[in-house]
Amino acid sequence: MPMKASFECIGKGFYKRQYQNTNGDWSTLFYGIFVDWTGKRRTFPLGADLRTAKDELVVLRARARGL
């Protein structure tokens, strides 16, 4: 049985992935995807909680700018 999954952009560089595991339970993870100051594309898992993920994305973007 194939597992179901979806990946959607919910903001600039902010993505939500929902997937169904082998037990049939659904999980949600948030990711930050952006290009750092060297021009390299970076993908970071930000966690399962929306508020925490948004806060972590702010920190990562500041680090990516070399601050």
PDB file of N, CA and C in Angstrom:
ATOM      1  N   MET A   1       0.845  -1.193   0.000  1.00  0.00           N
ATOM      2  CA  MET A   1       0.000   0.000   0.000  1.00  0.00           C
ATOM      3  C   MET A   1       0.884   1.247   0.000  1.00  0.00           C
ATOM      4  N   PRO A   2       0.741   2.137  -0.996  1.00  0.00           N
ATOM      5  CA  PRO A   2       1.567   3.345  -1.035  1.00  0.00           C
ATOM      6  C   PRO A   2       1.158   4.336   0.045  1.00  0.00           C
ATOM      7  N   MET A   3       2.171   5.009   0.609  1.00  0.00           N
ATOM      8  CA  MET A   3       1.897   6.026   1.614  1.00  0.00           C
ATOM      9  C   MET A   3       1.544   7.333   0.908  1.00  0.00           C
ATOM     10  N   LYS A   4       0.680   8.111   1.518  1.00  0.00           N
ATOM     11  CA  LYS A   4       0.262   9.378   0.952  1.00  0.00           C
ATOM     12  C   LYS A   4       1.093  10.487   1.569  1.00  0.00           C
ATOM     13  N   ALA A   5       1.351  11.539   0.782  1.00  0.00           N
ATOM     14  CA  ALA A   5       2.116  12.680   1.267  1.00  0.00           C
ATOM     15  C   ALA A   5       1.742  13.923   0.477  1.00  0.00           C
ATOM     16  N   SER A   6       1.913  15.083   1.111  1.00  0.00           N
ATOM     17  CA  SER A   6       1.727  16.352   0.416  1.00  0.00           C
ATOM     18  C   SER A   6       2.797  17.317   0.895  1.00  0.00           C
ATOM     19  N   PHE A   7       3.187  18.218   0.023  1.00  0.00           N
ATOM     20  CA  PHE A   7       4.220  19.203   0.312  1.00  0.00           C
ATOM     21  C   PHE A   7       3.708  20.522  -0.231  1.00  0.00           C
ATOM     22  N   GLU A   8       3.537  21.521   0.636  1.00  0.00           N
ATOM     23  CA  GLU A   8       2.991  22.786   0.152  1.00  0.00           C
ATOM     24  C   GLU A   8       3.736  23.977   0.729  1.00  0.00           C
ATOM     25  N   CYS A   9       3.824  25.012  -0.091  1.00  0.00           N
ATOM     26  CA  CYS A   9       4.453  26.261   0.324  1.00  0.00           C
ATOM     27  C   CYS A   9       3.412  27.063   1.106  1.00  0.00           C
ATOM     28  N   ILE A  10       3.782  27.481   2.329  1.00  0.00           N
ATOM     29  CA  ILE A  10       2.849  28.277   3.133  1.00  0.00           C
ATOM     30  C   ILE A  10       3.384  29.679   3.380  1.00  0.00           C
ATOM     31  N   GLY A  11       4.505  29.986   2.801  1.00  0.00           N
ATOM     32  CA  GLY A  11       5.111  31.308   2.899  1.00  0.00           C
ATOM     33  C   GLY A  11       6.437  31.283   2.169  1.00  0.00           C
ATOM     34  N   LYS A  12       7.031  32.443   1.957  1.00  0.00           N
ATOM     35  CA  LYS A  12       8.295  32.496   1.231  1.00  0.00           C
ATOM     36  C   LYS A  12       9.361  31.691   1.973  1.00  0.00           C
ATOM     37  N   GLY A  13       9.795  30.610   1.364  1.00  0.00           N
ATOM     38  CA  GLY A  13      10.823  29.766   1.962  1.00  0.00           C
ATOM     39  C   GLY A  13      10.337  28.912   3.111  1.00  0.00           C
ATOM     40  N   PHE A  14       9.028  28.805   3.308  1.00  0.00           N
ATOM     41  CA  PHE A  14       8.443  28.083   4.435  1.00  0.00           C
ATOM     42  C   PHE A  14       7.477  27.033   3.888  1.00  0.00           C
ATOM     43  N   TYR A  15       7.735  25.774   4.197  1.00  0.00           N
ATOM     44  CA  TYR A  15       6.982  24.669   3.609  1.00  0.00           C
ATOM     45  C   TYR A  15       6.436  23.723   4.672  1.00  0.00           C
ATOM     46  N   LYS A  16       5.308  23.112   4.346  1.00  0.00           N
ATOM     47  CA  LYS A  16       4.680  22.127   5.224  1.00  0.00           C
ATOM     48  C   LYS A  16       4.599  20.803   4.488  1.00  0.00           C
ATOM     49  N   ARG A  17       5.041  19.748   5.153  1.00  0.00           N
ATOM     50  CA  ARG A  17       4.957  18.403   4.592  1.00  0.00           C
ATOM     51  C   ARG A  17       4.081  17.558   5.496  1.00  0.00           C
ATOM     52  N   GLN A  18       3.056  16.968   4.925  1.00  0.00           N
ATOM     53  CA  GLN A  18       2.199  16.040   5.653  1.00  0.00           C
ATOM     54  C   GLN A  18       2.343  14.684   4.995  1.00  0.00           C
ATOM     55  N   TYR A  19       2.497  13.662   5.816  1.00  0.00           N
ATOM     56  CA  TYR A  19       2.665  12.324   5.266  1.00  0.00           C
ATOM     57  C   TYR A  19       2.018  11.291   6.174  1.00  0.00           C
ATOM     58  N   GLN A  20       1.698  10.173   5.572  1.00  0.00           N
ATOM     59  CA  GLN A  20       1.059   9.070   6.286  1.00  0.00           C
ATOM     60  C   GLN A  20       2.106   7.973   6.466  1.00  0.00           C
ATOM     61  N   ASN A  21       2.305   7.544   7.707  1.00  0.00           N
ATOM     62  CA  ASN A  21       3.290   6.494   7.954  1.00  0.00           C
ATOM     63  C   ASN A  21       2.678   5.119   7.712  1.00  0.00           C
ATOM     64  N   THR A  22       3.459   4.072   7.913  1.00  0.00           N
ATOM     65  CA  THR A  22       3.000   2.718   7.613  1.00  0.00           C
ATOM     66  C   THR A  22       1.846   2.268   8.503  1.00  0.00           C
ATOM     67  N   ASN A  23       1.685   2.885   9.675  1.00  0.00           N
ATOM     68  CA  ASN A  23       0.566   2.561  10.564  1.00  0.00           C
ATOM     69  C   ASN A  23      -0.720   3.269  10.165  1.00  0.00           C
ATOM     70  N   GLY A  24      -0.623   4.187   9.202  1.00  0.00           N
ATOM     71  CA  GLY A  24      -1.790   4.942   8.770  1.00  0.00           C
ATOM     72  C   GLY A  24      -1.963   6.258   9.495  1.00  0.00           C
ATOM     73  N   ASP A  25      -1.063   6.578  10.427  1.00  0.00           N
ATOM     74  CA  ASP A  25      -1.120   7.846  11.161  1.00  0.00           C
ATOM     75  C   ASP A  25      -0.519   8.962  10.313  1.00  0.00           C
ATOM     76  N   TRP A  26      -1.062  10.179  10.466  1.00  0.00           N
ATOM     77  CA  TRP A  26      -0.567  11.332   9.730  1.00  0.00           C
ATOM     78  C   TRP A  26       0.381  12.154  10.590  1.00  0.00           C
ATOM     79  N   SER A  27       1.436  12.666   9.986  1.00  0.00           N
ATOM     80  CA  SER A  27       2.400  13.536  10.658  1.00  0.00           C
ATOM     81  C   SER A  27       2.601  14.785   9.825  1.00  0.00           C
ATOM     82  N   THR A  28       2.952  15.876  10.487  1.00  0.00           N
ATOM     83  CA  THR A  28       3.227  17.139   9.819  1.00  0.00           C
ATOM     84  C   THR A  28       4.597  17.632  10.251  1.00  0.00           C
ATOM     85  N   LEU A  29       5.401  18.061   9.291  1.00  0.00           N
ATOM     86  CA  LEU A  29       6.702  18.669   9.564  1.00  0.00           C
ATOM     87  C   LEU A  29       6.812  19.949   8.754  1.00  0.00           C
ATOM     88  N   PHE A  30       7.489  20.937   9.314  1.00  0.00           N
ATOM     89  CA  PHE A  30       7.715  22.207   8.633  1.00  0.00           C
ATOM     90  C   PHE A  30       9.183  22.311   8.257  1.00  0.00           C
ATOM     91  N   TYR A  31       9.441  22.926   7.095  1.00  0.00           N
ATOM     92  CA  TYR A  31      10.797  23.067   6.579  1.00  0.00           C
ATOM     93  C   TYR A  31      11.045  24.490   6.122  1.00  0.00           C
ATOM     94  N   GLY A  32      12.278  24.924   6.261  1.00  0.00           N
ATOM     95  CA  GLY A  32      12.726  26.187   5.692  1.00  0.00           C
ATOM     96  C   GLY A  32      13.633  25.872   4.525  1.00  0.00           C
ATOM     97  N   ILE A  33      13.377  26.472   3.360  1.00  0.00           N
ATOM     98  CA  ILE A  33      14.201  26.264   2.179  1.00  0.00           C
ATOM     99  C   ILE A  33      14.559  27.637   1.619  1.00  0.00           C
ATOM    100  N   PHE A  34      15.860  27.916   1.527  1.00  0.00           N
ATOM    101  CA  PHE A  34      16.305  29.202   1.013  1.00  0.00           C
ATOM    102  C   PHE A  34      17.741  29.095   0.515  1.00  0.00           C
ATOM    103  N   VAL A  35      18.205  30.143  -0.131  1.00  0.00           N
ATOM    104  CA  VAL A  35      19.570  30.209  -0.638  1.00  0.00           C
ATOM    105  C   VAL A  35      20.385  31.049   0.341  1.00  0.00           C
ATOM    106  N   ASP A  36      21.526  30.503   0.798  1.00  0.00           N
ATOM    107  CA  ASP A  36      22.343  31.237   1.769  1.00  0.00           C
ATOM    108  C   ASP A  36      23.237  32.268   1.078  1.00  0.00           C
ATOM    109  N   TRP A  37      24.067  32.970   1.833  1.00  0.00           N
ATOM    110  CA  TRP A  37      24.880  34.045   1.301  1.00  0.00           C
ATOM    111  C   TRP A  37      25.941  33.560   0.313  1.00  0.00           C
ATOM    112  N   THR A  38      26.249  32.262   0.299  1.00  0.00           N
ATOM    113  CA  THR A  38      27.218  31.725  -0.669  1.00  0.00           C
ATOM    114  C   THR A  38      26.544  31.280  -1.960  1.00  0.00           C
ATOM    115  N   GLY A  39      25.208  31.345  -2.014  1.00  0.00           N
ATOM    116  CA  GLY A  39      24.466  30.934  -3.193  1.00  0.00           C
ATOM    117  C   GLY A  39      24.034  29.479  -3.177  1.00  0.00           C
ATOM    118  N   LYS A  40      24.241  28.794  -2.054  1.00  0.00           N
ATOM    119  CA  LYS A  40      23.876  27.386  -1.942  1.00  0.00           C
ATOM    120  C   LYS A  40      22.450  27.248  -1.400  1.00  0.00           C
ATOM    121  N   ARG A  41      21.669  26.363  -2.033  1.00  0.00           N
ATOM    122  CA  ARG A  41      20.290  26.112  -1.588  1.00  0.00           C
ATOM    123  C   ARG A  41      20.335  25.248  -0.339  1.00  0.00           C
ATOM    124  N   ARG A  42      19.652  25.676   0.706  1.00  0.00           N
ATOM    125  CA  ARG A  42      19.644  24.986   1.987  1.00  0.00           C
ATOM    126  C   ARG A  42      18.223  24.572   2.366  1.00  0.00           C
ATOM    127  N   THR A  43      18.096  23.391   2.965  1.00  0.00           N
ATOM    128  CA  THR A  43      16.825  22.889   3.468  1.00  0.00           C
ATOM    129  C   THR A  43      17.019  22.491   4.917  1.00  0.00           C
ATOM    130  N   PHE A  44      16.196  23.047   5.808  1.00  0.00           N
ATOM    131  CA  PHE A  44      16.292  22.760   7.223  1.00  0.00           C
ATOM    132  C   PHE A  44      14.946  22.304   7.776  1.00  0.00           C
ATOM    133  N   PRO A  45      14.912  21.197   8.499  1.00  0.00           N
ATOM    134  CA  PRO A  45      13.681  20.822   9.199  1.00  0.00           C
ATOM    135  C   PRO A  45      13.485  21.769  10.377  1.00  0.00           C
ATOM    136  N   LEU A  46      12.272  22.264  10.550  1.00  0.00           N
ATOM    137  CA  LEU A  46      11.988  23.241  11.598  1.00  0.00           C
ATOM    138  C   LEU A  46      11.125  22.691  12.715  1.00  0.00           C
ATOM    139  N   GLY A  47      10.643  21.467  12.600  1.00  0.00           N
ATOM    140  CA  GLY A  47       9.839  20.856  13.646  1.00  0.00           C
ATOM    141  C   GLY A  47       8.399  20.647  13.233  1.00  0.00           C
ATOM    142  N   ALA A  48       7.619  20.145  14.183  1.00  0.00           N
ATOM    143  CA  ALA A  48       6.230  19.792  13.919  1.00  0.00           C
ATOM    144  C   ALA A  48       5.238  20.848  14.400  1.00  0.00           C
ATOM    145  N   ASP A  49       5.683  21.805  15.191  1.00  0.00           N
ATOM    146  CA  ASP A  49       4.818  22.848  15.736  1.00  0.00           C
ATOM    147  C   ASP A  49       4.955  24.121  14.899  1.00  0.00           C
ATOM    148  N   LEU A  50       3.844  24.671  14.428  1.00  0.00           N
ATOM    149  CA  LEU A  50       3.863  25.829  13.531  1.00  0.00           C
ATOM    150  C   LEU A  50       4.548  27.039  14.163  1.00  0.00           C
ATOM    151  N   ARG A  51       4.200  27.395  15.378  1.00  0.00           N
ATOM    152  CA  ARG A  51       4.776  28.586  16.029  1.00  0.00           C
ATOM    153  C   ARG A  51       6.280  28.435  16.217  1.00  0.00           C
ATOM    154  N   THR A  52       6.715  27.281  16.690  1.00  0.00           N
ATOM    155  CA  THR A  52       8.141  27.024  16.886  1.00  0.00           C
ATOM    156  C   THR A  52       8.878  27.050  15.552  1.00  0.00           C
ATOM    157  N   ALA A  53       8.274  26.472  14.528  1.00  0.00           N
ATOM    158  CA  ALA A  53       8.888  26.441  13.200  1.00  0.00           C
ATOM    159  C   ALA A  53       9.078  27.855  12.655  1.00  0.00           C
ATOM    160  N   LYS A  54       8.097  28.723  12.829  1.00  0.00           N
ATOM    161  CA  LYS A  54       8.214  30.107  12.368  1.00  0.00           C
ATOM    162  C   LYS A  54       9.337  30.831  13.100  1.00  0.00           C
ATOM    163  N   ASP A  55       9.426  30.632  14.406  1.00  0.00           N
ATOM    164  CA  ASP A  55      10.487  31.264  15.193  1.00  0.00           C
ATOM    165  C   ASP A  55      11.863  30.765  14.755  1.00  0.00           C
ATOM    166  N   GLU A  56      11.989  29.489  14.524  1.00  0.00           N
ATOM    167  CA  GLU A  56      13.258  28.905  14.092  1.00  0.00           C
ATOM    168  C   GLU A  56      13.648  29.406  12.703  1.00  0.00           C
ATOM    169  N   LEU A  57      12.666  29.602  11.833  1.00  0.00           N
ATOM    170  CA  LEU A  57      12.942  30.110  10.491  1.00  0.00           C
ATOM    171  C   LEU A  57      13.535  31.514  10.553  1.00  0.00           C
ATOM    172  N   VAL A  58      13.047  32.344  11.449  1.00  0.00           N
ATOM    173  CA  VAL A  58      13.588  33.697  11.618  1.00  0.00           C
ATOM    174  C   VAL A  58      15.065  33.623  12.007  1.00  0.00           C
ATOM    175  N   VAL A  59      15.395  32.730  12.922  1.00  0.00           N
ATOM    176  CA  VAL A  59      16.787  32.562  13.368  1.00  0.00           C
ATOM    177  C   VAL A  59      17.661  32.071  12.212  1.00  0.00           C
ATOM    178  N   LEU A  60      17.179  31.083  11.467  1.00  0.00           N
ATOM    179  CA  LEU A  60      17.964  30.541  10.361  1.00  0.00           C
ATOM    180  C   LEU A  60      18.195  31.563   9.265  1.00  0.00           C
ATOM    181  N   ARG A  61      17.186  32.369   8.973  1.00  0.00           N
ATOM    182  CA  ARG A  61      17.356  33.398   7.934  1.00  0.00           C
ATOM    183  C   ARG A  61      18.406  34.434   8.364  1.00  0.00           C
ATOM    184  N   ALA A  62      18.425  34.783   9.642  1.00  0.00           N
ATOM    185  CA  ALA A  62      19.434  35.725  10.135  1.00  0.00           C
ATOM    186  C   ALA A  62      20.826  35.114  10.006  1.00  0.00           C
ATOM    187  N   ARG A  63      20.969  33.841  10.335  1.00  0.00           N
ATOM    188  CA  ARG A  63      22.263  33.175  10.195  1.00  0.00           C
ATOM    189  C   ARG A  63      22.670  33.066   8.734  1.00  0.00           C
ATOM    190  N   ALA A  64      21.711  32.834   7.853  1.00  0.00           N
ATOM    191  CA  ALA A  64      22.017  32.694   6.429  1.00  0.00           C
ATOM    192  C   ALA A  64      22.536  33.994   5.836  1.00  0.00           C
ATOM    193  N   ARG A  65      22.121  35.121   6.411  1.00  0.00           N
ATOM    194  CA  ARG A  65      22.605  36.424   5.940  1.00  0.00           C
ATOM    195  C   ARG A  65      23.969  36.753   6.537  1.00  0.00           C
ATOM    196  N   GLY A  66      24.468  35.870   7.399  1.00  0.00           N
ATOM    197  CA  GLY A  66      25.788  36.082   7.978  1.00  0.00           C
ATOM    198  C   GLY A  66      25.779  37.035   9.155  1.00  0.00           C
ATOM    199  N   LEU A  67      24.650  37.171   9.814  1.00  0.00           N
ATOM    200  CA  LEU A  67      24.548  38.059  10.973  1.00  0.00           C
ATOM    201  C   LEU A  67      25.010  37.385  12.241  1.00  0.00           C
TER     202      LEU A  67
END
